[in-house]
Amino acid sequence: MRCTHCGAIIPDDMLYCPECNMEVQIVPDYNPLEDVLAREVKGSVEDATRQIKTDDIRRYRRGEALEYNNSTRVLSQNELDEIRARRNAASQGPRNRQTTGAMRQGRAEAEEKRRQQIARKKRLAKKRRKRALIILLVFAVLAGMSGFFLYQNSYAGQMSKGNQALRSGDYTAAENYFNSAISKNEKKPEGYTGLSKVYIQQDDLDGAEAVFLTAISSQPSNVELYRAVISFYVDTDQLLKVSELLDDCEDDEVLKGVQAYVSNAPEFSLEEGTYSEVQEVSLNSSGETIYYTTDGSEPDTSSEKYTEPILLQEGETTVMAISVNKREIPSLTVSKVYTINIPVADAPAVTPSTGQYDAATQITINVPEGYTAYYTLDGSEPSDTSAKYEGPIDMPEGQTMFSAVLVSKQGKYTQVTKRNYVLEPAG
């Protein structure tokens, strides 16, 4: 680079001409074409310019070469910063240059120290992250172990152990685990169900049933417990006991909770007792099937299915009935005893009365409704195999021992009426 004042060659690192001691003129990167374009754009906006011509561009370029060829060169921004720093150092004299060097060295040392601090912080952060990860892992392991031990001793853990022991046939261990689960939460039904299975697998249904009944006696409002014992009865085919269980329940909320298993006993249209006439009795149970017997035997689903009123004949009849709901749960048996005792009519009225007759006479019998009259003419005891009375009878000549009896529809006999007739017609 040459000095613009004396033309001497100036070294690149010098800010003053070594010959004339004039300050070097430094300019940044410059493109004259950009100035031309900028002026043209500005002129177009202000309506005071002309079109850019090729000659103008060439002229600017030649001017650039002439103007800057011996005085400067294009410098980068880093070079400009370095030159400015040197210029400032030169203008301030040797002491300032020393200070600038010290400052530069100090900056370098500070930069190095900063880098070391950053590296140290990174190492510390890495150590902290590693330490935190180890602590987190330790806590996770401890939490897992704690959770495992808590689970093992919890209701669910005891139930799991009990079921495993039950599957392996270790009934003593299973019973202990299920009892432990019940002690931790006596309201949950799973513990009782597990304990009942211990007895079931040993063919002790009474013991299994006792598990539930004992629990219900102390928890009469536990709906889930009732559901568990009902499932036990269904699984062991003891359906009648479902109705027995619910019949003893006095908690409306429980009955509401197990409504699907409630089987209402059938209702009788006729109260039991003694009647003097033939009767009919109707049975009713809303939406359920009714089965009944009249011979005193316990009814079940193989008994007579109720479809129409039951006719009660003379004598004593015991009607027993059950209802069966949609879940095939039979109700409790309802039993009623009926006695039909129809009064027997008095001995039949027979006319004429006993005596001697000398003219043709007819014998008549008064037959009440519901009866049939039978008679004999030889004094023998009349029965339903004797002559049937169907109208007045001509009295035979001579002596006649007339006997008559009434027989009801139920086959009951009245007392016998007897008459002694003597018919001797005159001359």
mmCIF file with all atom_site columns, C-alpha atoms in Angstrom, residues 35-244:
data_model
loop_
_atom_site.group_PDB
_atom_site.id
_atom_site.type_symbol
_atom_site.label_atom_id
_atom_site.label_alt_id
_atom_site.label_comp_id
_atom_site.label_asym_id
_atom_site.label_entity_id
_atom_site.label_seq_id
_atom_site.pdbx_PDB_ins_code
_atom_site.Cartn_x
_atom_site.Cartn_y
_atom_site.Cartn_z
_atom_site.occupancy
_atom_site.B_iso_or_equiv
_atom_site.pdbx_formal_charge
_atom_site.auth_seq_id
_atom_site.auth_comp_id
_atom_site.auth_asym_id
_atom_site.auth_atom_id
_atom_site.pdbx_PDB_model_num
ATOM 1   C CA . ASP A 1 35  ? -23.712 4.075   -5.505  1.00 0.00 ? 35  ASP A CA 1
ATOM 2   C CA . VAL A 1 36  ? -24.710 4.479   -9.127  1.00 0.00 ? 36  VAL A CA 1
ATOM 3   C CA . LEU A 1 37  ? -27.644 2.132   -8.708  1.00 0.00 ? 37  LEU A CA 1
ATOM 4   C CA . ALA A 1 38  ? -28.669 3.861   -5.470  1.00 0.00 ? 38  ALA A CA 1
ATOM 5   C CA . ARG A 1 39  ? -28.605 7.283   -7.105  1.00 0.00 ? 39  ARG A CA 1
ATOM 6   C CA . GLU A 1 40  ? -30.548 6.012   -10.084 1.00 0.00 ? 40  GLU A CA 1
ATOM 7   C CA . VAL A 1 41  ? -33.233 4.519   -7.812  1.00 0.00 ? 41  VAL A CA 1
ATOM 8   C CA . LYS A 1 42  ? -33.388 7.728   -5.811  1.00 0.00 ? 42  LYS A CA 1
ATOM 9   C CA . GLY A 1 43  ? -33.638 9.795   -8.959  1.00 0.00 ? 43  GLY A CA 1
ATOM 10  C CA . SER A 1 44  ? -36.424 7.627   -10.296 1.00 0.00 ? 44  SER A CA 1
ATOM 11  C CA . VAL A 1 45  ? -38.375 8.137   -7.100  1.00 0.00 ? 45  VAL A CA 1
ATOM 12  C CA . GLU A 1 46  ? -37.910 11.879  -7.162  1.00 0.00 ? 46  GLU A CA 1
ATOM 13  C CA . ASP A 1 47  ? -38.464 12.085  -10.926 1.00 0.00 ? 47  ASP A CA 1
ATOM 14  C CA . ALA A 1 48  ? -35.015 13.692  -11.291 1.00 0.00 ? 48  ALA A CA 1
ATOM 15  C CA . THR A 1 49  ? -32.717 11.127  -12.782 1.00 0.00 ? 49  THR A CA 1
ATOM 16  C CA . ARG A 1 50  ? -31.858 9.321   -15.962 1.00 0.00 ? 50  ARG A CA 1
ATOM 17  C CA . GLN A 1 51  ? -31.284 5.768   -17.047 1.00 0.00 ? 51  GLN A CA 1
ATOM 18  C CA . ILE A 1 52  ? -28.004 4.103   -16.132 1.00 0.00 ? 52  ILE A CA 1
ATOM 19  C CA . LYS A 1 53  ? -25.709 3.829   -19.108 1.00 0.00 ? 53  LYS A CA 1
ATOM 20  C CA . THR A 1 54  ? -22.892 1.391   -19.716 1.00 0.00 ? 54  THR A CA 1
ATOM 21  C CA . ASP A 1 55  ? -20.413 4.253   -20.201 1.00 0.00 ? 55  ASP A CA 1
ATOM 22  C CA . ASP A 1 56  ? -21.263 5.654   -16.813 1.00 0.00 ? 56  ASP A CA 1
ATOM 23  C CA . ILE A 1 57  ? -20.568 2.313   -15.181 1.00 0.00 ? 57  ILE A CA 1
ATOM 24  C CA . ARG A 1 58  ? -17.263 2.002   -17.010 1.00 0.00 ? 58  ARG A CA 1
ATOM 25  C CA . ARG A 1 59  ? -16.310 5.573   -16.095 1.00 0.00 ? 59  ARG A CA 1
ATOM 26  C CA . TYR A 1 60  ? -17.018 4.911   -12.444 1.00 0.00 ? 60  TYR A CA 1
ATOM 27  C CA . ARG A 1 61  ? -14.999 1.768   -12.536 1.00 0.00 ? 61  ARG A CA 1
ATOM 28  C CA . ARG A 1 62  ? -12.012 3.619   -14.126 1.00 0.00 ? 62  ARG A CA 1
ATOM 29  C CA . GLY A 1 63  ? -12.347 6.348   -11.554 1.00 0.00 ? 63  GLY A CA 1
ATOM 30  C CA . GLU A 1 64  ? -12.310 3.754   -8.820  1.00 0.00 ? 64  GLU A CA 1
ATOM 31  C CA . ALA A 1 65  ? -9.116  2.275   -10.199 1.00 0.00 ? 65  ALA A CA 1
ATOM 32  C CA . LEU A 1 66  ? -7.433  5.681   -10.463 1.00 0.00 ? 66  LEU A CA 1
ATOM 33  C CA . GLU A 1 67  ? -8.620  6.900   -7.103  1.00 0.00 ? 67  GLU A CA 1
ATOM 34  C CA . TYR A 1 68  ? -7.791  3.880   -5.013  1.00 0.00 ? 68  TYR A CA 1
ATOM 35  C CA . ASN A 1 69  ? -4.962  2.173   -6.865  1.00 0.00 ? 69  ASN A CA 1
ATOM 36  C CA . ASN A 1 70  ? -2.119  3.831   -4.940  1.00 0.00 ? 70  ASN A CA 1
ATOM 37  C CA . SER A 1 71  ? -3.837  4.681   -1.674  1.00 0.00 ? 71  SER A CA 1
ATOM 38  C CA . THR A 1 72  ? -5.735  1.681   -0.264  1.00 0.00 ? 72  THR A CA 1
ATOM 39  C CA . ARG A 1 73  ? -7.069  -1.833  -0.649  1.00 0.00 ? 73  ARG A CA 1
ATOM 40  C CA . VAL A 1 74  ? -10.271 -3.491  0.415   1.00 0.00 ? 74  VAL A CA 1
ATOM 41  C CA . LEU A 1 75  ? -10.060 -4.737  4.044   1.00 0.00 ? 75  LEU A CA 1
ATOM 42  C CA . SER A 1 76  ? -12.213 -7.203  5.907   1.00 0.00 ? 76  SER A CA 1
ATOM 43  C CA . GLN A 1 77  ? -14.074 -6.232  9.085   1.00 0.00 ? 77  GLN A CA 1
ATOM 44  C CA . ASN A 1 78  ? -11.580 -8.139  11.300  1.00 0.00 ? 78  ASN A CA 1
ATOM 45  C CA . GLU A 1 79  ? -8.690  -6.357  9.661   1.00 0.00 ? 79  GLU A CA 1
ATOM 46  C CA . LEU A 1 80  ? -10.425 -3.030  10.184  1.00 0.00 ? 80  LEU A CA 1
ATOM 47  C CA . ASP A 1 81  ? -10.885 -3.778  13.878  1.00 0.00 ? 81  ASP A CA 1
ATOM 48  C CA . GLU A 1 82  ? -7.207  -4.756  14.216  1.00 0.00 ? 82  GLU A CA 1
ATOM 49  C CA . ILE A 1 83  ? -6.007  -1.635  12.430  1.00 0.00 ? 83  ILE A CA 1
ATOM 50  C CA . ARG A 1 84  ? -8.206  0.587   14.576  1.00 0.00 ? 84  ARG A CA 1
ATOM 51  C CA . ALA A 1 85  ? -6.758  -1.036  17.670  1.00 0.00 ? 85  ALA A CA 1
ATOM 52  C CA . ARG A 1 86  ? -3.218  -0.443  16.423  1.00 0.00 ? 86  ARG A CA 1
ATOM 53  C CA . ARG A 1 87  ? -4.052  3.131   15.468  1.00 0.00 ? 87  ARG A CA 1
ATOM 54  C CA . ASN A 1 88  ? -5.328  3.827   18.924  1.00 0.00 ? 88  ASN A CA 1
ATOM 55  C CA . ALA A 1 89  ? -2.225  2.264   20.411  1.00 0.00 ? 89  ALA A CA 1
ATOM 56  C CA . ALA A 1 90  ? 0.078   4.327   18.152  1.00 0.00 ? 90  ALA A CA 1
ATOM 57  C CA . SER A 1 91  ? -1.724  7.571   18.874  1.00 0.00 ? 91  SER A CA 1
ATOM 58  C CA . GLN A 1 92  ? -1.394  6.985   22.584  1.00 0.00 ? 92  GLN A CA 1
ATOM 59  C CA . GLY A 1 93  ? 2.369   6.447   22.466  1.00 0.00 ? 93  GLY A CA 1
ATOM 60  C CA . PRO A 1 94  ? 4.555   3.592   23.707  1.00 0.00 ? 94  PRO A CA 1
ATOM 61  C CA . ARG A 1 95  ? 2.962   3.500   27.107  1.00 0.00 ? 95  ARG A CA 1
ATOM 62  C CA . ASN A 1 96  ? -0.467  3.148   25.624  1.00 0.00 ? 96  ASN A CA 1
ATOM 63  C CA . ARG A 1 97  ? 0.826   0.427   23.290  1.00 0.00 ? 97  ARG A CA 1
ATOM 64  C CA . GLN A 1 98  ? 2.138   -1.405  26.318  1.00 0.00 ? 98  GLN A CA 1
ATOM 65  C CA . THR A 1 99  ? -1.153  -0.896  28.060  1.00 0.00 ? 99  THR A CA 1
ATOM 66  C CA . THR A 1 100 ? -2.974  -2.118  24.976  1.00 0.00 ? 100 THR A CA 1
ATOM 67  C CA . GLY A 1 101 ? -0.765  -5.200  24.880  1.00 0.00 ? 101 GLY A CA 1
ATOM 68  C CA . ALA A 1 102 ? -1.380  -5.802  28.535  1.00 0.00 ? 102 ALA A CA 1
ATOM 69  C CA . MET A 1 103 ? -5.058  -5.322  28.001  1.00 0.00 ? 103 MET A CA 1
ATOM 70  C CA . ARG A 1 104 ? -4.984  -7.701  25.048  1.00 0.00 ? 104 ARG A CA 1
ATOM 71  C CA . GLN A 1 105 ? -3.106  -10.223 27.142  1.00 0.00 ? 105 GLN A CA 1
ATOM 72  C CA . GLY A 1 106 ? -5.514  -9.642  30.011  1.00 0.00 ? 106 GLY A CA 1
ATOM 73  C CA . ARG A 1 107 ? -8.427  -10.165 27.697  1.00 0.00 ? 107 ARG A CA 1
ATOM 74  C CA . ALA A 1 108 ? -6.829  -13.348 26.435  1.00 0.00 ? 108 ALA A CA 1
ATOM 75  C CA . GLU A 1 109 ? -6.248  -14.520 29.985  1.00 0.00 ? 109 GLU A CA 1
ATOM 76  C CA . ALA A 1 110 ? -9.798  -13.565 30.943  1.00 0.00 ? 110 ALA A CA 1
ATOM 77  C CA . GLU A 1 111 ? -11.111 -15.385 27.888  1.00 0.00 ? 111 GLU A CA 1
ATOM 78  C CA . GLU A 1 112 ? -9.078  -18.435 28.790  1.00 0.00 ? 112 GLU A CA 1
ATOM 79  C CA . LYS A 1 113 ? -10.284 -18.191 32.380  1.00 0.00 ? 113 LYS A CA 1
ATOM 80  C CA . ARG A 1 114 ? -13.864 -17.865 31.149  1.00 0.00 ? 114 ARG A CA 1
ATOM 81  C CA . ARG A 1 115 ? -13.420 -20.932 28.960  1.00 0.00 ? 115 ARG A CA 1
ATOM 82  C CA . GLN A 1 116 ? -11.988 -22.821 31.904  1.00 0.00 ? 116 GLN A CA 1
ATOM 83  C CA . GLN A 1 117 ? -14.900 -21.713 34.087  1.00 0.00 ? 117 GLN A CA 1
ATOM 84  C CA . ILE A 1 118 ? -17.375 -22.820 31.426  1.00 0.00 ? 118 ILE A CA 1
ATOM 85  C CA . ALA A 1 119 ? -15.618 -26.178 31.126  1.00 0.00 ? 119 ALA A CA 1
ATOM 86  C CA . ARG A 1 120 ? -15.581 -26.534 34.920  1.00 0.00 ? 120 ARG A CA 1
ATOM 87  C CA . LYS A 1 121 ? -19.277 -25.658 35.118  1.00 0.00 ? 121 LYS A CA 1
ATOM 88  C CA . LYS A 1 122 ? -20.035 -28.228 32.444  1.00 0.00 ? 122 LYS A CA 1
ATOM 89  C CA . ARG A 1 123 ? -18.075 -30.854 34.362  1.00 0.00 ? 123 ARG A CA 1
ATOM 90  C CA . LEU A 1 124 ? -19.881 -29.916 37.584  1.00 0.00 ? 124 LEU A CA 1
ATOM 91  C CA . ALA A 1 125 ? -23.258 -29.974 35.839  1.00 0.00 ? 125 ALA A CA 1
ATOM 92  C CA . LYS A 1 126 ? -22.444 -33.376 34.398  1.00 0.00 ? 126 LYS A CA 1
ATOM 93  C CA . LYS A 1 127 ? -21.466 -34.633 37.841  1.00 0.00 ? 127 LYS A CA 1
ATOM 94  C CA . ARG A 1 128 ? -24.659 -33.201 39.333  1.00 0.00 ? 128 ARG A CA 1
ATOM 95  C CA . ARG A 1 129 ? -26.764 -34.843 36.647  1.00 0.00 ? 129 ARG A CA 1
ATOM 96  C CA . LYS A 1 130 ? -24.987 -38.135 37.221  1.00 0.00 ? 130 LYS A CA 1
ATOM 97  C CA . ARG A 1 131 ? -25.420 -37.816 40.986  1.00 0.00 ? 131 ARG A CA 1
ATOM 98  C CA . ALA A 1 132 ? -29.083 -36.899 40.580  1.00 0.00 ? 132 ALA A CA 1
ATOM 99  C CA . LEU A 1 133 ? -29.594 -39.884 38.258  1.00 0.00 ? 133 LEU A CA 1
ATOM 100 C CA . ILE A 1 134 ? -27.977 -42.205 40.783  1.00 0.00 ? 134 ILE A CA 1
ATOM 101 C CA . ILE A 1 135 ? -30.096 -40.773 43.609  1.00 0.00 ? 135 ILE A CA 1
ATOM 102 C CA . LEU A 1 136 ? -33.227 -41.098 41.465  1.00 0.00 ? 136 LEU A CA 1
ATOM 103 C CA . LEU A 1 137 ? -32.332 -44.674 40.621  1.00 0.00 ? 137 LEU A CA 1
ATOM 104 C CA . VAL A 1 138 ? -31.752 -45.470 44.297  1.00 0.00 ? 138 VAL A CA 1
ATOM 105 C CA . PHE A 1 139 ? -35.090 -43.909 45.209  1.00 0.00 ? 139 PHE A CA 1
ATOM 106 C CA . ALA A 1 140 ? -36.789 -45.856 42.420  1.00 0.00 ? 140 ALA A CA 1
ATOM 107 C CA . VAL A 1 141 ? -35.301 -49.102 43.674  1.00 0.00 ? 141 VAL A CA 1
ATOM 108 C CA . LEU A 1 142 ? -36.249 -48.302 47.256  1.00 0.00 ? 142 LEU A CA 1
ATOM 109 C CA . ALA A 1 143 ? -39.742 -47.272 46.177  1.00 0.00 ? 143 ALA A CA 1
ATOM 110 C CA . GLY A 1 144 ? -40.092 -50.468 44.169  1.00 0.00 ? 144 GLY A CA 1
ATOM 111 C CA . MET A 1 145 ? -38.930 -52.587 47.076  1.00 0.00 ? 145 MET A CA 1
ATOM 112 C CA . SER A 1 146 ? -41.185 -50.687 49.453  1.00 0.00 ? 146 SER A CA 1
ATOM 113 C CA . GLY A 1 147 ? -44.118 -51.051 47.068  1.00 0.00 ? 147 GLY A CA 1
ATOM 114 C CA . PHE A 1 148 ? -43.394 -54.748 46.682  1.00 0.00 ? 148 PHE A CA 1
ATOM 115 C CA . PHE A 1 149 ? -43.336 -55.322 50.435  1.00 0.00 ? 149 PHE A CA 1
ATOM 116 C CA . LEU A 1 150 ? -46.432 -53.184 50.909  1.00 0.00 ? 150 LEU A CA 1
ATOM 117 C CA . TYR A 1 151 ? -48.230 -55.121 48.178  1.00 0.00 ? 151 TYR A CA 1
ATOM 118 C CA . GLN A 1 152 ? -47.195 -58.453 49.653  1.00 0.00 ? 152 GLN A CA 1
ATOM 119 C CA . ASN A 1 153 ? -48.751 -57.460 52.973  1.00 0.00 ? 153 ASN A CA 1
ATOM 120 C CA . SER A 1 154 ? -51.772 -55.695 51.510  1.00 0.00 ? 154 SER A CA 1
ATOM 121 C CA . TYR A 1 155 ? -55.261 -57.109 50.976  1.00 0.00 ? 155 TYR A CA 1
ATOM 122 C CA . ALA A 1 156 ? -54.539 -57.733 47.292  1.00 0.00 ? 156 ALA A CA 1
ATOM 123 C CA . GLY A 1 157 ? -51.184 -59.356 48.095  1.00 0.00 ? 157 GLY A CA 1
ATOM 124 C CA . GLN A 1 158 ? -52.694 -61.708 50.648  1.00 0.00 ? 158 GLN A CA 1
ATOM 125 C CA . MET A 1 159 ? -55.469 -62.599 48.203  1.00 0.00 ? 159 MET A CA 1
ATOM 126 C CA . SER A 1 160 ? -52.910 -63.363 45.498  1.00 0.00 ? 160 SER A CA 1
ATOM 127 C CA . LYS A 1 161 ? -50.924 -65.600 47.839  1.00 0.00 ? 161 LYS A CA 1
ATOM 128 C CA . GLY A 1 162 ? -54.110 -67.307 48.994  1.00 0.00 ? 162 GLY A CA 1
ATOM 129 C CA . ASN A 1 163 ? -55.191 -68.090 45.437  1.00 0.00 ? 163 ASN A CA 1
ATOM 130 C CA . GLN A 1 164 ? -51.729 -69.445 44.603  1.00 0.00 ? 164 GLN A CA 1
ATOM 131 C CA . ALA A 1 165 ? -51.807 -71.684 47.651  1.00 0.00 ? 165 ALA A CA 1
ATOM 132 C CA . LEU A 1 166 ? -55.340 -72.806 46.758  1.00 0.00 ? 166 LEU A CA 1
ATOM 133 C CA . ARG A 1 167 ? -54.257 -73.747 43.241  1.00 0.00 ? 167 ARG A CA 1
ATOM 134 C CA . SER A 1 168 ? -51.331 -75.716 44.599  1.00 0.00 ? 168 SER A CA 1
ATOM 135 C CA . GLY A 1 169 ? -53.565 -77.566 47.073  1.00 0.00 ? 169 GLY A CA 1
ATOM 136 C CA . ASP A 1 170 ? -51.980 -76.076 50.194  1.00 0.00 ? 170 ASP A CA 1
ATOM 137 C CA . TYR A 1 171 ? -55.290 -75.506 51.977  1.00 0.00 ? 171 TYR A CA 1
ATOM 138 C CA . THR A 1 172 ? -53.802 -74.566 55.346  1.00 0.00 ? 172 THR A CA 1
ATOM 139 C CA . ALA A 1 173 ? -51.699 -71.783 53.847  1.00 0.00 ? 173 ALA A CA 1
ATOM 140 C CA . ALA A 1 174 ? -54.589 -70.655 51.672  1.00 0.00 ? 174 ALA A CA 1
ATOM 141 C CA . GLU A 1 175 ? -56.887 -70.440 54.678  1.00 0.00 ? 175 GLU A CA 1
ATOM 142 C CA . ASN A 1 176 ? -54.315 -68.374 56.582  1.00 0.00 ? 176 ASN A CA 1
ATOM 143 C CA . TYR A 1 177 ? -53.812 -65.964 53.684  1.00 0.00 ? 177 TYR A CA 1
ATOM 144 C CA . PHE A 1 178 ? -57.555 -65.489 53.138  1.00 0.00 ? 178 PHE A CA 1
ATOM 145 C CA . ASN A 1 179 ? -58.136 -64.913 56.849  1.00 0.00 ? 179 ASN A CA 1
ATOM 146 C CA . SER A 1 180 ? -55.308 -62.365 56.792  1.00 0.00 ? 180 SER A CA 1
ATOM 147 C CA . ALA A 1 181 ? -56.937 -60.598 53.833  1.00 0.00 ? 181 ALA A CA 1
ATOM 148 C CA . ILE A 1 182 ? -60.287 -60.522 55.675  1.00 0.00 ? 182 ILE A CA 1
ATOM 149 C CA . SER A 1 183 ? -58.618 -59.013 58.737  1.00 0.00 ? 183 SER A CA 1
ATOM 150 C CA . LYS A 1 184 ? -57.231 -56.207 56.550  1.00 0.00 ? 184 LYS A CA 1
ATOM 151 C CA . ASN A 1 185 ? -60.610 -55.432 54.959  1.00 0.00 ? 185 ASN A CA 1
ATOM 152 C CA . GLU A 1 186 ? -63.618 -57.316 56.271  1.00 0.00 ? 186 GLU A CA 1
ATOM 153 C CA . LYS A 1 187 ? -66.058 -55.542 53.965  1.00 0.00 ? 187 LYS A CA 1
ATOM 154 C CA . LYS A 1 188 ? -64.681 -56.901 50.695  1.00 0.00 ? 188 LYS A CA 1
ATOM 155 C CA . PRO A 1 189 ? -66.327 -60.197 49.670  1.00 0.00 ? 189 PRO A CA 1
ATOM 156 C CA . GLU A 1 190 ? -63.341 -61.691 47.810  1.00 0.00 ? 190 GLU A CA 1
ATOM 157 C CA . GLY A 1 191 ? -61.694 -62.841 51.029  1.00 0.00 ? 191 GLY A CA 1
ATOM 158 C CA . TYR A 1 192 ? -64.809 -64.765 52.109  1.00 0.00 ? 192 TYR A CA 1
ATOM 159 C CA . THR A 1 193 ? -65.214 -66.235 48.634  1.00 0.00 ? 193 THR A CA 1
ATOM 160 C CA . GLY A 1 194 ? -61.600 -67.435 48.662  1.00 0.00 ? 194 GLY A CA 1
ATOM 161 C CA . LEU A 1 195 ? -62.024 -68.913 52.126  1.00 0.00 ? 195 LEU A CA 1
ATOM 162 C CA . SER A 1 196 ? -65.224 -70.692 51.079  1.00 0.00 ? 196 SER A CA 1
ATOM 163 C CA . LYS A 1 197 ? -63.360 -72.286 48.149  1.00 0.00 ? 197 LYS A CA 1
ATOM 164 C CA . VAL A 1 198 ? -60.934 -73.822 50.613  1.00 0.00 ? 198 VAL A CA 1
ATOM 165 C CA . TYR A 1 199 ? -63.890 -75.703 52.138  1.00 0.00 ? 199 TYR A CA 1
ATOM 166 C CA . ILE A 1 200 ? -65.548 -76.415 48.793  1.00 0.00 ? 200 ILE A CA 1
ATOM 167 C CA . GLN A 1 201 ? -62.431 -78.104 47.434  1.00 0.00 ? 201 GLN A CA 1
ATOM 168 C CA . GLN A 1 202 ? -62.469 -80.290 50.535  1.00 0.00 ? 202 GLN A CA 1
ATOM 169 C CA . ASP A 1 203 ? -66.161 -81.178 49.931  1.00 0.00 ? 203 ASP A CA 1
ATOM 170 C CA . ASP A 1 204 ? -67.323 -79.274 52.996  1.00 0.00 ? 204 ASP A CA 1
ATOM 171 C CA . LEU A 1 205 ? -70.264 -77.209 51.728  1.00 0.00 ? 205 LEU A CA 1
ATOM 172 C CA . ASP A 1 206 ? -71.564 -76.619 55.245  1.00 0.00 ? 206 ASP A CA 1
ATOM 173 C CA . GLY A 1 207 ? -68.242 -75.075 56.241  1.00 0.00 ? 207 GLY A CA 1
ATOM 174 C CA . ALA A 1 208 ? -68.212 -72.942 53.095  1.00 0.00 ? 208 ALA A CA 1
ATOM 175 C CA . GLU A 1 209 ? -71.757 -71.738 53.808  1.00 0.00 ? 209 GLU A CA 1
ATOM 176 C CA . ALA A 1 210 ? -70.868 -70.961 57.414  1.00 0.00 ? 210 ALA A CA 1
ATOM 177 C CA . VAL A 1 211 ? -68.119 -68.590 56.194  1.00 0.00 ? 211 VAL A CA 1
ATOM 178 C CA . PHE A 1 212 ? -70.706 -66.378 54.504  1.00 0.00 ? 212 PHE A CA 1
ATOM 179 C CA . LEU A 1 213 ? -73.479 -66.665 57.076  1.00 0.00 ? 213 LEU A CA 1
ATOM 180 C CA . THR A 1 214 ? -71.088 -65.715 59.882  1.00 0.00 ? 214 THR A CA 1
ATOM 181 C CA . ALA A 1 215 ? -69.938 -62.665 57.925  1.00 0.00 ? 215 ALA A CA 1
ATOM 182 C CA . ILE A 1 216 ? -73.508 -61.597 57.104  1.00 0.00 ? 216 ILE A CA 1
ATOM 183 C CA . SER A 1 217 ? -74.579 -61.884 60.722  1.00 0.00 ? 217 SER A CA 1
ATOM 184 C CA . SER A 1 218 ? -72.073 -59.145 61.582  1.00 0.00 ? 218 SER A CA 1
ATOM 185 C CA . GLN A 1 219 ? -72.597 -57.163 58.358  1.00 0.00 ? 219 GLN A CA 1
ATOM 186 C CA . PRO A 1 220 ? -76.342 -57.345 57.590  1.00 0.00 ? 220 PRO A CA 1
ATOM 187 C CA . SER A 1 221 ? -76.195 -54.299 55.288  1.00 0.00 ? 221 SER A CA 1
ATOM 188 C CA . ASN A 1 222 ? -73.283 -55.410 53.092  1.00 0.00 ? 222 ASN A CA 1
ATOM 189 C CA . VAL A 1 223 ? -74.821 -55.797 49.622  1.00 0.00 ? 223 VAL A CA 1
ATOM 190 C CA . GLU A 1 224 ? -71.611 -57.153 48.070  1.00 0.00 ? 224 GLU A CA 1
ATOM 191 C CA . LEU A 1 225 ? -71.446 -59.848 50.728  1.00 0.00 ? 225 LEU A CA 1
ATOM 192 C CA . TYR A 1 226 ? -75.004 -60.919 49.917  1.00 0.00 ? 226 TYR A CA 1
ATOM 193 C CA . ARG A 1 227 ? -74.091 -61.096 46.229  1.00 0.00 ? 227 ARG A CA 1
ATOM 194 C CA . ALA A 1 228 ? -71.125 -63.301 47.095  1.00 0.00 ? 228 ALA A CA 1
ATOM 195 C CA . VAL A 1 229 ? -73.178 -65.813 49.099  1.00 0.00 ? 229 VAL A CA 1
ATOM 196 C CA . ILE A 1 230 ? -75.861 -65.869 46.387  1.00 0.00 ? 230 ILE A CA 1
ATOM 197 C CA . SER A 1 231 ? -73.152 -66.713 43.835  1.00 0.00 ? 231 SER A CA 1
ATOM 198 C CA . PHE A 1 232 ? -71.995 -69.484 46.177  1.00 0.00 ? 232 PHE A CA 1
ATOM 199 C CA . TYR A 1 233 ? -75.514 -70.958 46.342  1.00 0.00 ? 233 TYR A CA 1
ATOM 200 C CA . VAL A 1 234 ? -75.930 -70.735 42.555  1.00 0.00 ? 234 VAL A CA 1
ATOM 201 C CA . ASP A 1 235 ? -72.526 -72.303 41.867  1.00 0.00 ? 235 ASP A CA 1
ATOM 202 C CA . THR A 1 236 ? -73.237 -75.154 44.279  1.00 0.00 ? 236 THR A CA 1
ATOM 203 C CA . ASP A 1 237 ? -76.794 -75.684 42.969  1.00 0.00 ? 237 ASP A CA 1
ATOM 204 C CA . GLN A 1 238 ? -78.513 -74.701 46.217  1.00 0.00 ? 238 GLN A CA 1
ATOM 205 C CA . LEU A 1 239 ? -81.012 -72.322 44.649  1.00 0.00 ? 239 LEU A CA 1
ATOM 206 C CA . LEU A 1 240 ? -83.715 -72.694 47.280  1.00 0.00 ? 240 LEU A CA 1
ATOM 207 C CA . LYS A 1 241 ? -81.318 -71.340 49.897  1.00 0.00 ? 241 LYS A CA 1
ATOM 208 C CA . VAL A 1 242 ? -81.165 -68.058 47.992  1.00 0.00 ? 242 VAL A CA 1
ATOM 209 C CA . SER A 1 243 ? -84.804 -67.412 48.877  1.00 0.00 ? 243 SER A CA 1
ATOM 210 C CA . GLU A 1 244 ? -84.249 -68.565 52.447  1.00 0.00 ? 244 GLU A CA 1
#
